[in-house]
Amino acid sequence: MSPSWTPITDRGPRFRQYVRARQIVLGPMKASIPEDRLRILSYNILAESLAHEFGAHLYRGTSAHELAWDRRCAAFLKEIEAHSPDVLCLQEVDHFTQLKRELAARGYQGRYLKRTGARVDGLAIFWRTARLRQVFMDNIRFAESGLRDNVAQVATFELLPAEEQGREREGSPVPSSPPPSPGRPASLLREEVLQQQRSWAQWQRRRRQAAGEGSGQASPRQPGSDPPGSRGEATSAAAAAAILPFTFIVSNVHVLFNPKRGDVKLAQTRNLLHAVHGASRRAGGAPAVVCGDFNSAAYSDVHCFITSGELGLQAVDRRWASGQVEGIGRGWYRMRRRLLDELASGVIRGYAPKVPVPWTEEELAVAFARLRSRPGVEEEGGEEFDGAGAGGLNGAGAGVGSSAGGPRSGDWIPDGLPDTDPRRKMLLTHPLTLRSAYQAVTGEEPVWTTCHDGYMGTVDYIFYSLEPNGAPSLEPRGVLLPPVAQSLRSGLPNAHWPSDHVCLVADFDARRA
């Protein structure tokens, strides 16, 4: 049962409610958390370069002082200290060096991935070194498949044993994916991928050895046994979960903004989720958290694709697939009034046309475009998405959108459906079973996560994977709600909120098998 709660408007302009599963707690989130509880924060912090570029269009009610980076950075750091997350997923980061220095003093280590193209911002994942060990970081550049200049990060973490928590750690045992180098020869790219595979193999070998030592049994891999990440190995990992460190995946993404390019948004989202699935398999079926700014409204086609695992494109118009229509009501006050009216009436007005415009071959090729494996590397299990190590997700060879010819029509013919099935060429799928942490705790997505002069609504999410009984899993225990819309006196950023988004925070219990 989802909790029943009533928004409170008399606690000041910065008041936010923290809702626990099956009960409500009024007041700030507690900084102290149980030993096996993980706190994940996702935050689009509004890059300084974008704030200045779009200030006259989106932030007309925001003063130059309120837009100044130094003031906003100090406010971000105060929020992070107040919430004390274990993992931070930040979008629109263009001052990574400064943030890295400031957060290092607070016990965090981070990795940065700049957007491709002319933009200077990117993504950053930070983690608390006293509690977590980074095992692997995979960088995904969608431009390598002709899917615009957006990027994504997929990180694998281990939760340190209780006796080790509190000790500061430096570095990570496995290197992150190499930067893109389209000019590198195939032989060098292959060697990089093989090096990453060896790193993964060493990590998996250490886990098997630890499981064997803890149970008093040796665990050598026999020829013909289950490959890493297979169901057989996931079962073995589940049996040893009480001995091995808890492993989980966290991904961070900022999906394309353009509201009318639903085909690109779907393709970026689909490829990210396949990448997360691949990382989970390589880590023995580890549970996953998918965070970020998806630039898609709650309950839109893109959102439903994420939570249901499939989307039939026959009834979808790609121009409206994200449900994000900029400029409806023009101006934050009118948009807030319209949003409150819809909430009061219980009817959220839709914008999709009654008869969707048919998809062209080119649009379908984009929506079904795949991230290619690196040249000369055999794909794991015959699945293109789970290609050789992380390199299979960052291929710099001839792939979709490269000089080899861009998205191909064959990319959008899904496997597994009979030829007579009318959905054969129109069914978009992904392999994860995902649910929103906010929906799991409160029964619905937040009312809004971003508010400026062009749009007010929900575009940021924290999803988590649902795992089978007996497997390691992450169970949401609480979430931090946005401020109630009635408390806003201007669009964001303003004197109280340093970005045009508010951060999302979710607590998870790490459940071992």
PDB file of N, CA and C in Angstrom, residues 7-49:
ATOM      1  N   PRO A   7       0.622  17.319   1.542  1.00  0.00           N
ATOM      2  CA  PRO A   7       1.715  18.288   1.474  1.00  0.00           C
ATOM      3  C   PRO A   7       1.562  19.371   2.537  1.00  0.00           C
ATOM      4  N   ILE A   8       2.681  19.805   3.061  1.00  0.00           N
ATOM      5  CA  ILE A   8       2.689  20.855   4.081  1.00  0.00           C
ATOM      6  C   ILE A   8       3.301  22.105   3.483  1.00  0.00           C
ATOM      7  N   THR A   9       2.621  23.219   3.629  1.00  0.00           N
ATOM      8  CA  THR A   9       3.070  24.458   2.981  1.00  0.00           C
ATOM      9  C   THR A   9       3.552  25.501   3.977  1.00  0.00           C
ATOM     10  N   ASP A  10       3.514  25.214   5.263  1.00  0.00           N
ATOM     11  CA  ASP A  10       3.843  26.246   6.251  1.00  0.00           C
ATOM     12  C   ASP A  10       5.197  26.010   6.909  1.00  0.00           C
ATOM     13  N   ARG A  11       6.083  25.273   6.262  1.00  0.00           N
ATOM     14  CA  ARG A  11       7.383  24.993   6.858  1.00  0.00           C
ATOM     15  C   ARG A  11       8.509  25.793   6.220  1.00  0.00           C
ATOM     16  N   GLY A  12       8.180  26.805   5.441  1.00  0.00           N
ATOM     17  CA  GLY A  12       9.216  27.610   4.820  1.00  0.00           C
ATOM     18  C   GLY A  12       9.428  27.219   3.377  1.00  0.00           C
ATOM     19  N   PRO A  13      10.068  28.108   2.596  1.00  0.00           N
ATOM     20  CA  PRO A  13      10.213  27.880   1.158  1.00  0.00           C
ATOM     21  C   PRO A  13      11.151  26.740   0.802  1.00  0.00           C
ATOM     22  N   ARG A  14      12.011  26.317   1.744  1.00  0.00           N
ATOM     23  CA  ARG A  14      12.947  25.239   1.434  1.00  0.00           C
ATOM     24  C   ARG A  14      12.523  23.910   2.057  1.00  0.00           C
ATOM     25  N   PHE A  15      11.311  23.835   2.550  1.00  0.00           N
ATOM     26  CA  PHE A  15      10.883  22.609   3.211  1.00  0.00           C
ATOM     27  C   PHE A  15      10.588  21.518   2.185  1.00  0.00           C
ATOM     28  N   ARG A  16      11.091  20.311   2.452  1.00  0.00           N
ATOM     29  CA  ARG A  16      10.816  19.144   1.630  1.00  0.00           C
ATOM     30  C   ARG A  16      10.481  17.978   2.542  1.00  0.00           C
ATOM     31  N   GLN A  17       9.542  17.165   2.118  1.00  0.00           N
ATOM     32  CA  GLN A  17       9.150  16.010   2.911  1.00  0.00           C
ATOM     33  C   GLN A  17       9.963  14.787   2.531  1.00  0.00           C
ATOM     34  N   TYR A  18      10.341  14.039   3.546  1.00  0.00           N
ATOM     35  CA  TYR A  18      10.955  12.728   3.348  1.00  0.00           C
ATOM     36  C   TYR A  18       9.904  11.674   3.669  1.00  0.00           C
ATOM     37  N   VAL A  19       9.593  10.826   2.700  1.00  0.00           N
ATOM     38  CA  VAL A  19       8.552   9.821   2.860  1.00  0.00           C
ATOM     39  C   VAL A  19       9.197   8.442   2.934  1.00  0.00           C
ATOM     40  N   ARG A  20       8.920   7.743   4.021  1.00  0.00           N
ATOM     41  CA  ARG A  20       9.370   6.364   4.145  1.00  0.00           C
ATOM     42  C   ARG A  20       8.316   5.422   3.592  1.00  0.00           C
ATOM     43  N   ALA A  21       8.748   4.250   3.187  1.00  0.00           N
ATOM     44  CA  ALA A  21       7.804   3.241   2.719  1.00  0.00           C
ATOM     45  C   ALA A  21       6.825   2.905   3.841  1.00  0.00           C
ATOM     46  N   ARG A  22       5.525   3.032   3.527  1.00  0.00           N
ATOM     47  CA  ARG A  22       4.425   2.694   4.425  1.00  0.00           C
ATOM     48  C   ARG A  22       4.267   3.641   5.599  1.00  0.00           C
ATOM     49  N   GLN A  23       5.014   4.730   5.632  1.00  0.00           N
ATOM     50  CA  GLN A  23       4.792   5.728   6.670  1.00  0.00           C
ATOM     51  C   GLN A  23       5.422   7.043   6.235  1.00  0.00           C
ATOM     52  N   ILE A  24       5.068   8.119   6.905  1.00  0.00           N
ATOM     53  CA  ILE A  24       5.584   9.435   6.550  1.00  0.00           C
ATOM     54  C   ILE A  24       6.354  10.015   7.711  1.00  0.00           C
ATOM     55  N   VAL A  25       7.456  10.677   7.391  1.00  0.00           N
ATOM     56  CA  VAL A  25       8.266  11.339   8.406  1.00  0.00           C
ATOM     57  C   VAL A  25       8.413  12.792   7.998  1.00  0.00           C
ATOM     58  N   LEU A  26       7.982  13.718   8.853  1.00  0.00           N
ATOM     59  CA  LEU A  26       8.102  15.139   8.557  1.00  0.00           C
ATOM     60  C   LEU A  26       9.429  15.644   9.092  1.00  0.00           C
ATOM     61  N   GLY A  27      10.127  16.379   8.261  1.00  0.00           N
ATOM     62  CA  GLY A  27      11.393  16.937   8.711  1.00  0.00           C
ATOM     63  C   GLY A  27      12.525  16.544   7.781  1.00  0.00           C
ATOM     64  N   PRO A  28      13.738  16.961   8.102  1.00  0.00           N
ATOM     65  CA  PRO A  28      14.885  16.681   7.241  1.00  0.00           C
ATOM     66  C   PRO A  28      15.261  15.207   7.264  1.00  0.00           C
ATOM     67  N   MET A  29      15.945  14.769   6.206  1.00  0.00           N
ATOM     68  CA  MET A  29      16.434  13.401   6.169  1.00  0.00           C
ATOM     69  C   MET A  29      17.565  13.249   7.176  1.00  0.00           C
ATOM     70  N   LYS A  30      17.618  12.099   7.844  1.00  0.00           N
ATOM     71  CA  LYS A  30      18.671  11.850   8.811  1.00  0.00           C
ATOM     72  C   LYS A  30      19.961  11.498   8.085  1.00  0.00           C
ATOM     73  N   ALA A  31      21.066  12.076   8.575  1.00  0.00           N
ATOM     74  CA  ALA A  31      22.350  11.826   7.933  1.00  0.00           C
ATOM     75  C   ALA A  31      22.869  10.434   8.251  1.00  0.00           C
ATOM     76  N   SER A  32      22.536   9.882   9.427  1.00  0.00           N
ATOM     77  CA  SER A  32      23.000   8.551   9.786  1.00  0.00           C
ATOM     78  C   SER A  32      22.079   7.509   9.171  1.00  0.00           C
ATOM     79  N   ILE A  33      22.651   6.489   8.530  1.00  0.00           N
ATOM     80  CA  ILE A  33      21.873   5.454   7.877  1.00  0.00           C
ATOM     81  C   ILE A  33      22.397   4.091   8.288  1.00  0.00           C
ATOM     82  N   PRO A  34      21.557   3.054   8.238  1.00  0.00           N
ATOM     83  CA  PRO A  34      21.994   1.723   8.631  1.00  0.00           C
ATOM     84  C   PRO A  34      23.162   1.227   7.794  1.00  0.00           C
ATOM     85  N   GLU A  35      23.786   0.196   8.303  1.00  0.00           N
ATOM     86  CA  GLU A  35      25.001  -0.328   7.689  1.00  0.00           C
ATOM     87  C   GLU A  35      24.799  -0.737   6.234  1.00  0.00           C
ATOM     88  N   ASP A  36      23.663  -1.384   5.920  1.00  0.00           N
ATOM     89  CA  ASP A  36      23.416  -1.873   4.570  1.00  0.00           C
ATOM     90  C   ASP A  36      22.391  -1.019   3.829  1.00  0.00           C
ATOM     91  N   ARG A  37      22.242   0.217   4.217  1.00  0.00           N
ATOM     92  CA  ARG A  37      21.338   1.130   3.510  1.00  0.00           C
ATOM     93  C   ARG A  37      22.157   2.066   2.638  1.00  0.00           C
ATOM     94  N   LEU A  38      21.697   2.262   1.415  1.00  0.00           N
ATOM     95  CA  LEU A  38      22.397   3.100   0.451  1.00  0.00           C
ATOM     96  C   LEU A  38      21.527   4.286   0.092  1.00  0.00           C
ATOM     97  N   ARG A  39      22.135   5.448   0.029  1.00  0.00           N
ATOM     98  CA  ARG A  39      21.423   6.665  -0.354  1.00  0.00           C
ATOM     99  C   ARG A  39      21.953   7.142  -1.705  1.00  0.00           C
ATOM    100  N   ILE A  40      21.040   7.268  -2.673  1.00  0.00           N
ATOM    101  CA  ILE A  40      21.393   7.679  -4.029  1.00  0.00           C
ATOM    102  C   ILE A  40      20.785   9.051  -4.297  1.00  0.00           C
ATOM    103  N   LEU A  41      21.587   9.973  -4.817  1.00  0.00           N
ATOM    104  CA  LEU A  41      21.125  11.318  -5.155  1.00  0.00           C
ATOM    105  C   LEU A  41      21.338  11.557  -6.641  1.00  0.00           C
ATOM    106  N   SER A  42      20.313  12.083  -7.318  1.00  0.00           N
ATOM    107  CA  SER A  42      20.420  12.463  -8.725  1.00  0.00           C
ATOM    108  C   SER A  42      20.070  13.939  -8.845  1.00  0.00           C
ATOM    109  N   TYR A  43      20.910  14.692  -9.590  1.00  0.00           N
ATOM    110  CA  TYR A  43      20.760  16.149  -9.579  1.00  0.00           C
ATOM    111  C   TYR A  43      21.266  16.743 -10.881  1.00  0.00           C
ATOM    112  N   ASN A  44      20.396  17.424 -11.604  1.00  0.00           N
ATOM    113  CA  ASN A  44      20.805  18.263 -12.726  1.00  0.00           C
ATOM    114  C   ASN A  44      21.116  19.639 -12.144  1.00  0.00           C
ATOM    115  N   ILE A  45      22.398  20.003 -12.132  1.00  0.00           N
ATOM    116  CA  ILE A  45      22.821  21.189 -11.381  1.00  0.00           C
ATOM    117  C   ILE A  45      22.867  22.452 -12.238  1.00  0.00           C
ATOM    118  N   LEU A  46      22.449  22.381 -13.494  1.00  0.00           N
ATOM    119  CA  LEU A  46      22.421  23.527 -14.415  1.00  0.00           C
ATOM    120  C   LEU A  46      23.833  24.071 -14.652  1.00  0.00           C
ATOM    121  N   ALA A  47      24.404  23.657 -15.760  1.00  0.00           N
ATOM    122  CA  ALA A  47      25.752  24.109 -16.123  1.00  0.00           C
ATOM    123  C   ALA A  47      25.797  25.630 -16.241  1.00  0.00           C
ATOM    124  N   GLU A  48      26.901  26.215 -15.802  1.00  0.00           N
ATOM    125  CA  GLU A  48      27.044  27.672 -15.881  1.00  0.00           C
ATOM    126  C   GLU A  48      26.945  28.144 -17.329  1.00  0.00           C
ATOM    127  N   SER A  49      27.540  27.381 -18.248  1.00  0.00           N
ATOM    128  CA  SER A  49      27.503  27.777 -19.658  1.00  0.00           C
ATOM    129  C   SER A  49      26.066  27.812 -20.179  1.00  0.00           C
TER     130      SER A  49
END
